[in-house]
Coordinates of C-alpha atoms in Angstrom, one line a residue:
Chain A
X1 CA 7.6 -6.5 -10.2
X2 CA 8.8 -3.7 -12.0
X3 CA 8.5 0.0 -12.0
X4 CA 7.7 2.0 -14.7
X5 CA 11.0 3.4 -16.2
X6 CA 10.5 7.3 -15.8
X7 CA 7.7 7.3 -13.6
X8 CA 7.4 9.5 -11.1
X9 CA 8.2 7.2 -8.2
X10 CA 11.3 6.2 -10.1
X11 CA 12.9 9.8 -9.4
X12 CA 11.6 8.9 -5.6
X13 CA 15.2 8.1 -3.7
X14 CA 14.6 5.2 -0.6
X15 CA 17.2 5.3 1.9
X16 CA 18.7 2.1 1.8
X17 CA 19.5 1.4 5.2
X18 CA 16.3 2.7 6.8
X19 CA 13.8 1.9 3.8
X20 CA 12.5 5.5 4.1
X21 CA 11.8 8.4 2.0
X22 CA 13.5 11.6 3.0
X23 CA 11.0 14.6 4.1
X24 CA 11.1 16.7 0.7
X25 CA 10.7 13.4 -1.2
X26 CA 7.8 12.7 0.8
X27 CA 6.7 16.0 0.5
X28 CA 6.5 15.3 -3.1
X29 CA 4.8 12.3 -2.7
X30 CA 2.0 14.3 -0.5
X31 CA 1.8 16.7 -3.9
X32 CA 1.1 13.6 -5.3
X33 CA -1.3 11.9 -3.5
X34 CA -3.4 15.5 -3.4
X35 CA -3.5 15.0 -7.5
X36 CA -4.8 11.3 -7.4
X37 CA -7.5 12.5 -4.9
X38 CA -10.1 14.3 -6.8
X39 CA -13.0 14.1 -4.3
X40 CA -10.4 15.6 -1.7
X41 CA -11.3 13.4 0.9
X42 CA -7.6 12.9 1.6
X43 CA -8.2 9.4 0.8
X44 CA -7.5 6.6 -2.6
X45 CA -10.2 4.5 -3.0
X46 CA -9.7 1.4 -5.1
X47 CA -10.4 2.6 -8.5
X48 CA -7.8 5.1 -8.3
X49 CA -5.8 2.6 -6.4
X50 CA -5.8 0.3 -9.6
X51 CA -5.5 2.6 -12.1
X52 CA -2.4 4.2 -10.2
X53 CA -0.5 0.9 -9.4
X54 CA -1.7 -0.4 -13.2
X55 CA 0.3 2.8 -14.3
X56 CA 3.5 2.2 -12.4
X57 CA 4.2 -1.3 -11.9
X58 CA 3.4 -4.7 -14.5
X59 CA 0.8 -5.9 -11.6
X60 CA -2.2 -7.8 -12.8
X61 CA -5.7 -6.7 -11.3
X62 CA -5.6 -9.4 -9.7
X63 CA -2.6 -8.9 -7.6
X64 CA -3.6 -5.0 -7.2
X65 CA -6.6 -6.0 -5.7
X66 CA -4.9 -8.0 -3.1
X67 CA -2.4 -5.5 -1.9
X68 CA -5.3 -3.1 -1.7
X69 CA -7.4 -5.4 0.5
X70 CA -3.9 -6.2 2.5
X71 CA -3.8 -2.1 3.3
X72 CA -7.5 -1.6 3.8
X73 CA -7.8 -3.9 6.5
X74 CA -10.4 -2.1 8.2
X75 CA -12.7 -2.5 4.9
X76 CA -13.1 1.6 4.7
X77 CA -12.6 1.0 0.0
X78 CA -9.8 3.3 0.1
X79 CA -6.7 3.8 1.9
X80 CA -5.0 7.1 3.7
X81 CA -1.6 8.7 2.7
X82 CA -0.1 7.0 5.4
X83 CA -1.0 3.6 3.8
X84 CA 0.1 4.8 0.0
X85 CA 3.3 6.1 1.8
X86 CA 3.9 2.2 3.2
X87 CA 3.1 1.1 -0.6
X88 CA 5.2 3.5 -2.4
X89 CA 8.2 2.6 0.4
X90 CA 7.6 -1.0 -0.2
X91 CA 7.6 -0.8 -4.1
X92 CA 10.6 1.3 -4.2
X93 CA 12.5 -1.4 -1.9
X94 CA 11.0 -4.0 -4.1
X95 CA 12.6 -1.9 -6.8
X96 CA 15.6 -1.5 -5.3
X97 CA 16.3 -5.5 -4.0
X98 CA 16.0 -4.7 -0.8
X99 CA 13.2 -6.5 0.2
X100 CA 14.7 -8.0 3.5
X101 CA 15.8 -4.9 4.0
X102 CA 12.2 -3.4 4.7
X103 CA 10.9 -6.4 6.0
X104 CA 14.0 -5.9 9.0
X105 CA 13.4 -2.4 9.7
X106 CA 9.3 -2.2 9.2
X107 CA 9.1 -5.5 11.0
X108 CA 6.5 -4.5 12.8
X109 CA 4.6 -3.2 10.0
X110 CA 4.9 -5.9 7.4
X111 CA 3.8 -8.2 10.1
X112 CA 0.6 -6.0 11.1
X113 CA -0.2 -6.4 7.0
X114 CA 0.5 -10.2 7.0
X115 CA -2.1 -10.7 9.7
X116 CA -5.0 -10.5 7.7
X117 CA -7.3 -11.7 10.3
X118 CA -6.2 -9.6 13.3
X119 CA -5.4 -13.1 15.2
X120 CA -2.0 -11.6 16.4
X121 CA -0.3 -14.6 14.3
X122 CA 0.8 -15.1 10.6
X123 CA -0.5 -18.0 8.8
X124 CA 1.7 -19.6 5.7
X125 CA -0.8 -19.2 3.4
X126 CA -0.3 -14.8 4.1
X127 CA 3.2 -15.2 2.8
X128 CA 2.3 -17.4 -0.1
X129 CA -0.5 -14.5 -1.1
X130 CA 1.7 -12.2 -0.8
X131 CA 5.1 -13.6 -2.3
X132 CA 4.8 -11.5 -5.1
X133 CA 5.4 -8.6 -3.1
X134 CA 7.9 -9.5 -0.5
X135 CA 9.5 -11.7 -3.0
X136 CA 9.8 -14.6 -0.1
X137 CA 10.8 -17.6 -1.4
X138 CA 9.1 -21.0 -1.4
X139 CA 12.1 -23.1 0.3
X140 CA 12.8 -20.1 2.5
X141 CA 9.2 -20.1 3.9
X142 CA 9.7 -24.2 4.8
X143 CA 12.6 -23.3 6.6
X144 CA 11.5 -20.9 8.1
X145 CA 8.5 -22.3 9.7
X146 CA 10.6 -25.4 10.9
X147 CA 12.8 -23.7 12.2
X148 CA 11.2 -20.5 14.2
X149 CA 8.0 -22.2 14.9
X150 CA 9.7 -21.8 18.8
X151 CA 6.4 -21.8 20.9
X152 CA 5.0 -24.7 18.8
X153 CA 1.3 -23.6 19.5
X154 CA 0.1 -23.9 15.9
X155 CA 2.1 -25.5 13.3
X156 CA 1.6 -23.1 10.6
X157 CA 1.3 -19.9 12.4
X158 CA 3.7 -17.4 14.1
X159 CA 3.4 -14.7 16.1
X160 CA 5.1 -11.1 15.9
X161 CA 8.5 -12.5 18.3
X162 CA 9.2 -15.4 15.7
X163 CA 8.3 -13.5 12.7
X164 CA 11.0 -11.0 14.1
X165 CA 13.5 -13.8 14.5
X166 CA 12.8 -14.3 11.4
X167 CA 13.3 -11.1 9.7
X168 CA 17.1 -10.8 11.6
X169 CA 17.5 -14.2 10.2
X170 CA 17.2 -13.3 6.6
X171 CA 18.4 -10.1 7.1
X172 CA 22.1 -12.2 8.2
X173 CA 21.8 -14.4 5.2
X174 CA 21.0 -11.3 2.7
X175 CA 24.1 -9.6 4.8
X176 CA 25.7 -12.5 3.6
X177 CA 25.0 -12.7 0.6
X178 CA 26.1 -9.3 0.0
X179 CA 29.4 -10.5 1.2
X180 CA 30.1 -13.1 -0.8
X181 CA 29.1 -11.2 -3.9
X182 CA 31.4 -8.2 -3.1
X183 CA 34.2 -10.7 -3.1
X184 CA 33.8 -11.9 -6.2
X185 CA 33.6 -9.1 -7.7
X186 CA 36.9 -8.1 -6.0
X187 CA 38.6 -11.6 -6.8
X188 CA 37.3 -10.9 -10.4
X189 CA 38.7 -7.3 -10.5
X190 CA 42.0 -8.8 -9.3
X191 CA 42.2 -11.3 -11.9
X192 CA 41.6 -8.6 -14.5
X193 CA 44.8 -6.9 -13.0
X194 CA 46.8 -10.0 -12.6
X195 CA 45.7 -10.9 -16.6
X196 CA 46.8 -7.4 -17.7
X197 CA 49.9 -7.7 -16.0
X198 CA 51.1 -10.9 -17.2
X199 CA 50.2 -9.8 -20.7
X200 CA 52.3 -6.6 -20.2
X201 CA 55.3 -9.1 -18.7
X202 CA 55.1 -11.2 -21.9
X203 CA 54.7 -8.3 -24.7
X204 CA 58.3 -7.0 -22.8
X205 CA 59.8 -10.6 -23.0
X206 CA 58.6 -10.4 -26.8
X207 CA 60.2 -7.3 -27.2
X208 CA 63.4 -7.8 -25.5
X209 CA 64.0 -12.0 -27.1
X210 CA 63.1 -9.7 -30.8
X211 CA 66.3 -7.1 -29.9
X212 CA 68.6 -10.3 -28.4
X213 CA 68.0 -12.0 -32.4
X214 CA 68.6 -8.9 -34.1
X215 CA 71.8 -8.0 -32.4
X216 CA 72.6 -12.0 -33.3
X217 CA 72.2 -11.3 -36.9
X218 CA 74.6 -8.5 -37.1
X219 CA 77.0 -10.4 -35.3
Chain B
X1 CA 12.3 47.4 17.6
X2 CA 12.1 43.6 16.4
X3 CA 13.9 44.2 13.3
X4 CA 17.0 45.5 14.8
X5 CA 18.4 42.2 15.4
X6 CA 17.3 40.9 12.2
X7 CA 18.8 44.3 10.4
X8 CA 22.3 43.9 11.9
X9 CA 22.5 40.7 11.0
X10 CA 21.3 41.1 7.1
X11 CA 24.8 44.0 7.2
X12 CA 26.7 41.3 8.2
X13 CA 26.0 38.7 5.9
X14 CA 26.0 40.9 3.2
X15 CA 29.6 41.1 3.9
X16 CA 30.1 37.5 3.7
X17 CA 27.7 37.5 0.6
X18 CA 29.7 39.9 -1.7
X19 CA 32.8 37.4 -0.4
X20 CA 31.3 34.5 -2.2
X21 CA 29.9 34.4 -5.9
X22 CA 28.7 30.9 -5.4
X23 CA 25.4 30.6 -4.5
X24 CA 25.7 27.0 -3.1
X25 CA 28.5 28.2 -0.6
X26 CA 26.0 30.9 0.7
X27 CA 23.5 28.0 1.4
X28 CA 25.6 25.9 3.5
X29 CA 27.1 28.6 5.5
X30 CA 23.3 29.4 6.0
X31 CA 22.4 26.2 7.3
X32 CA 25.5 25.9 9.5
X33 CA 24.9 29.1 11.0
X34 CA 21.9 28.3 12.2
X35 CA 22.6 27.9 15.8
X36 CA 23.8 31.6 15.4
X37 CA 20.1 32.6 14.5
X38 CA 18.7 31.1 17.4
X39 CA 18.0 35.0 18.8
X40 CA 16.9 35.8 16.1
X41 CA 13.8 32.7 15.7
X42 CA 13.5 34.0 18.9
X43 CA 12.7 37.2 18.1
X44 CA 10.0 36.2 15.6
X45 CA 8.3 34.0 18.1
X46 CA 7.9 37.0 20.4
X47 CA 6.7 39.1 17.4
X48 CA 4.4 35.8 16.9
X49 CA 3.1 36.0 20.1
X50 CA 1.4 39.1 19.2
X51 CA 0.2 38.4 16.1
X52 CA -1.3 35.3 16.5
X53 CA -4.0 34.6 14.0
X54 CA -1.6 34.6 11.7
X55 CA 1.0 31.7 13.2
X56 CA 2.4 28.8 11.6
X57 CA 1.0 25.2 13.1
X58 CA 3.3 22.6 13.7
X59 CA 2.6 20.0 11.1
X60 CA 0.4 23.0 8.9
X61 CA 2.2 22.1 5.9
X62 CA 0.7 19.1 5.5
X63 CA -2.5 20.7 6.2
X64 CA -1.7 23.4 3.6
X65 CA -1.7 21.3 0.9
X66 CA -4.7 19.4 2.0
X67 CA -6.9 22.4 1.8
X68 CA -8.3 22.4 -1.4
X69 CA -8.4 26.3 -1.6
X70 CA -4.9 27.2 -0.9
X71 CA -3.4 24.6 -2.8
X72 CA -4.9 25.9 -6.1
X73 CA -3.8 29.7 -4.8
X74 CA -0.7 28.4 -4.8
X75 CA -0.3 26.9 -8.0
X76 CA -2.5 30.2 -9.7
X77 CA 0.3 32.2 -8.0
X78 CA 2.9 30.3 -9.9
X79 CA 1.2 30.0 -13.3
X80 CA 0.7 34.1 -13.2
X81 CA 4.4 34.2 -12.5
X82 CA 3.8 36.5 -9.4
X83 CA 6.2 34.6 -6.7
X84 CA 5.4 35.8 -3.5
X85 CA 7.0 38.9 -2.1
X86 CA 8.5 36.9 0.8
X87 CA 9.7 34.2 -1.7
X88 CA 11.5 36.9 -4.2
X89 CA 13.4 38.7 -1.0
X90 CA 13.9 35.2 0.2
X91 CA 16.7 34.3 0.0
X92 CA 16.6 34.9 3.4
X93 CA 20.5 33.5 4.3
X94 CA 19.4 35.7 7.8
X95 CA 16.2 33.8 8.6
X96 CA 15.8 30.2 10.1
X97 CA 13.6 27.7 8.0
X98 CA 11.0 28.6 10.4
X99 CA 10.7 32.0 9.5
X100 CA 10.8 31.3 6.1
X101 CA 7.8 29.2 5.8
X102 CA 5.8 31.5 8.2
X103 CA 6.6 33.5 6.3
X104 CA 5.3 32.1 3.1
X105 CA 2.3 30.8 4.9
X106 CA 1.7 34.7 5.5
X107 CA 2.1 35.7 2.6
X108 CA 1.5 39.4 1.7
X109 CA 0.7 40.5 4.9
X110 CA 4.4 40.5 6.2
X111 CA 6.1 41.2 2.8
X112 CA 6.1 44.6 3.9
X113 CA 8.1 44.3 7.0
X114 CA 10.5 42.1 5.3
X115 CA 11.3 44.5 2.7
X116 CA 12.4 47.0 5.2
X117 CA 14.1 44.9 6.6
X118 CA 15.8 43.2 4.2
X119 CA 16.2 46.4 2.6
X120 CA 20.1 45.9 2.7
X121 CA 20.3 43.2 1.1
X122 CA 21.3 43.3 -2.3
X123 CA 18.7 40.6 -3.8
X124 CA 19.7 41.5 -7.6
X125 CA 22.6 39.7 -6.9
X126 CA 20.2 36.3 -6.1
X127 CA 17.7 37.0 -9.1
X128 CA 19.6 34.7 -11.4
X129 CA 19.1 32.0 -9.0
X130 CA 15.5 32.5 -7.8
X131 CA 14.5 29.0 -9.5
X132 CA 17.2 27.6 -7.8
X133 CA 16.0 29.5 -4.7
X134 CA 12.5 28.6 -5.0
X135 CA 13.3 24.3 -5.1
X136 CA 15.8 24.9 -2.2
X137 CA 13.3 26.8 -0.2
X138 CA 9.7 25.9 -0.1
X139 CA 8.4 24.5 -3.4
X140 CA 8.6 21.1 -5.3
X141 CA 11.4 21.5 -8.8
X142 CA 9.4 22.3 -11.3
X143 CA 10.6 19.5 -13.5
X144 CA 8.8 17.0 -11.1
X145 CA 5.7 19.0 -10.8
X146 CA 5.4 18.7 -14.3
X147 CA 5.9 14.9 -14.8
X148 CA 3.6 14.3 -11.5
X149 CA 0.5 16.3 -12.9
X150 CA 1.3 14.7 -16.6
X151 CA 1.7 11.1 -14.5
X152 CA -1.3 12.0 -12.3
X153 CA -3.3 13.1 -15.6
X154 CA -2.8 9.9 -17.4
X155 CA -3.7 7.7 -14.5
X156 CA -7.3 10.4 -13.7
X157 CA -8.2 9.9 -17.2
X158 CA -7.9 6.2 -17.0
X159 CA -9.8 6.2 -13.6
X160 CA -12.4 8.5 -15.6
X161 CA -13.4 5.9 -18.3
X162 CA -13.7 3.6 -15.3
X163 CA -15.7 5.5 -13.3
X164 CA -18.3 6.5 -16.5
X165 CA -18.1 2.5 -16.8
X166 CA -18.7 1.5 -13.2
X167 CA -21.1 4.4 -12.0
X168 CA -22.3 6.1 -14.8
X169 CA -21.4 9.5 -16.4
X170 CA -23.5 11.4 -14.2
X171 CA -22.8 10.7 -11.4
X172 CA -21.2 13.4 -8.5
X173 CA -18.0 11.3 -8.3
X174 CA -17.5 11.3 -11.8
X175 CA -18.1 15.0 -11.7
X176 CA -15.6 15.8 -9.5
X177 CA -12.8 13.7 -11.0
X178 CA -14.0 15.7 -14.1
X179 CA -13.7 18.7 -13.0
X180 CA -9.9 17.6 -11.4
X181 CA -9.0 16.5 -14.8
X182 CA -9.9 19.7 -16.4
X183 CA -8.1 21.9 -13.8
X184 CA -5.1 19.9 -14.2
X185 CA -4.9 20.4 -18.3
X186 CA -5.6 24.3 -18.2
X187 CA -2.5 24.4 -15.7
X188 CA -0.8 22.5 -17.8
X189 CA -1.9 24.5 -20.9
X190 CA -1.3 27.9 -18.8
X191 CA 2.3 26.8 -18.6
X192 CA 2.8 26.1 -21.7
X193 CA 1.3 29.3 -23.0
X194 CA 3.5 32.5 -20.9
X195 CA 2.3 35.2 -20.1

């Protein structure tokens, strides 16, 4: 997914550690959401809902619709600004990588959207709908459920205490991950300076051998 | 008798004020002095208190902008360039954020007791900054208004051909959003066009 360069929910900041919005930006966002709701019912309802999301992010109808079904879980056709404010928070993390991030700190949340039936439990096939948008991988998923399937009730299911193990689990590999990229980047830095310098080291030798020959010829 | 407080302490920031030239400096020192101020909040409650009809919600600017009504006073307010008295004196370094948006909320009604008592201070001095004032205190920049009703205009017009499409071109729904598209362009156009 990407977001629309310029848009106005790319000048939206997320706070990266809590995957909110700050008050005045979500003021702005409330200034928004008032313009996308012409019948002022404080409400989106799913034509709006598509035409917004087909303006901001590369979606397909098709995945639009299912994110719109995923927050209007009580069927109602249109969702409240507390729902477009758990959207617009999602898509900037998406945005932003930092997708286990959210997951982590909204746990409770994401989880509540996963369970599209209302049976308390997450079903594999509710993460495969919805990879696109909590960019979970396919191998991640298989270990997952082998792994934090604890109670072993159902095998394809998990309720909200494994999904949570779950979420501190990828959160410590994404942690990580972080890790191990910010020391290549340091080792790569350092080879930079360690290049530069040997470079300098030979340019004096170059210099220095040049003056030893010349005072050899006018001896 | 309520303004006293709020009079002595206008003299003594103006001190301060004429100290500093930067208006960014005059912001932080107002929003670590806070604590300071607490007397003076106070003081407004209890003037509240009295006045009650006219008090500020918790939560009301939410509410605010969800009333139909005031939002579009707000934004004709803007468009005829008439900033509200309260907003122009505003810079308001004495009062606490709370005062300030009562004071908006209020409106006219209370501009007059602020002028008195502000009376001291020398707002010439802030005129150059009143854009900046205005983003720091209560509205949105204006810069992101602007791309939000152009954003939110593209994406109503889209949902328009859709709605003419999926409902018909008669229909209340259609009306309305209509009607919401047209508002938004004579803003827009009003704008564009001063005054």
């Amino acid at each position: 997914m990407k977001l629309k360069t310029g848009s106005f929910l790319w000048c939206l900041y997320l706070d990266k550690l809590y995957c909110l919005l700050s008050l005045r930006n979500m003021r702005a966002l409330v200034e928004y959401f008032s313009l996308l709701d012409p019948h002022r019912h404080n409400t989106m309802n799913d034509m709006m809902f598509y035409h917004f999301l087909h303006h901001v992010t590369n979606w397909n109808r098709k995945q639009i619709m299912k994110v719109f079904h995923m927050l209007d879980w009580e069927a109602a056709g249109e969702i409240t600004f507390d729902q477009f404010y758990v959207l617009v928070c999602l898509l900037l993390a998406h945005e932003n990588h930092l997708e286990e991030q959210f997951i982590f700190r909204h746990s409770r949340h994401v989880f509540d959207l996963l369970d599209l039936d209302g049976e308390m439990k997450i079903g594999a096939e509710s993460f495969r709908k919805y990879d696109f948008l909590f960019n979970i991988k396919k191998h991640e998923l298989r270990e997952f459920y082998r792994n934090f399937d604890i109670t072993g009730d159902c095998q394809k299911h998990l309720n909200y205490k494994e999904f949570k193990l779950f979420t501190i689990f990828t959160m410590d590999k994404y942690q990580e991950k972080q890790k191990v990229e910010k020391k290549e980047e340091q080792k790569a830095l350092l080879e930079k300076k360690v290049k530069g310098k040997a470079k300098e080291k030979l340019l004096n030798l170059n210099y220095s051998l040049s003056q030893v020959l010349k005072q050899m010829d006018h001896i | 008798m309520e303004e006293k407080p709020f009079k002595a302490l206008a003299k003594n920031d103006s001190v301060k004020l004429s100290s500093k030239s930067d208006i960014r400096n005059l912001w932080t020192k107002a929003t670590l002095s806070q604590p300071k101020l607490h007397g003076l909040t106070n003081v407004y409650e209890d003037s509240d208190q009295e006045d009650s009809s006219s008090r500020n919600k918790p939560g009301q600017w939410y509410r605010r902008k969800t009333d139909p009504g005031r939002a579009s006073g707000k934004w004709d307010d803007r468009n005829k360039g008439s900033i509200p008295q309260g907003e122009l004196n505003g810079p308001t370094l004495e009062q606490s954020p709370n005062s300030f948006q009562r004071n908006h909320v209020e409106g006219v009604q209370d501009s007059g007791e602020l002028d008195s008592s502000v009376s001291s201070l020398n707002i010439m001095k802030h005129t150059h900054h009143r854009a900046y004032w205005e983003e720091q205190q209560d509205r949105l920049p204006l810069p992101l208004m602007d791309l939000m009703e152009n954003e939110a205009l593209e994406i109503l017009t889209k949902a328009l051909q859709g709605y003419r499409a999926a409902i018909g071109k008669d229909h209340i729904l259609t009306n309305q959003l209509q009607r919401k598209i047209e508002a938004i362009q004579k803003r827009s156009r009003r704008q564009l066009v001063p005054e």
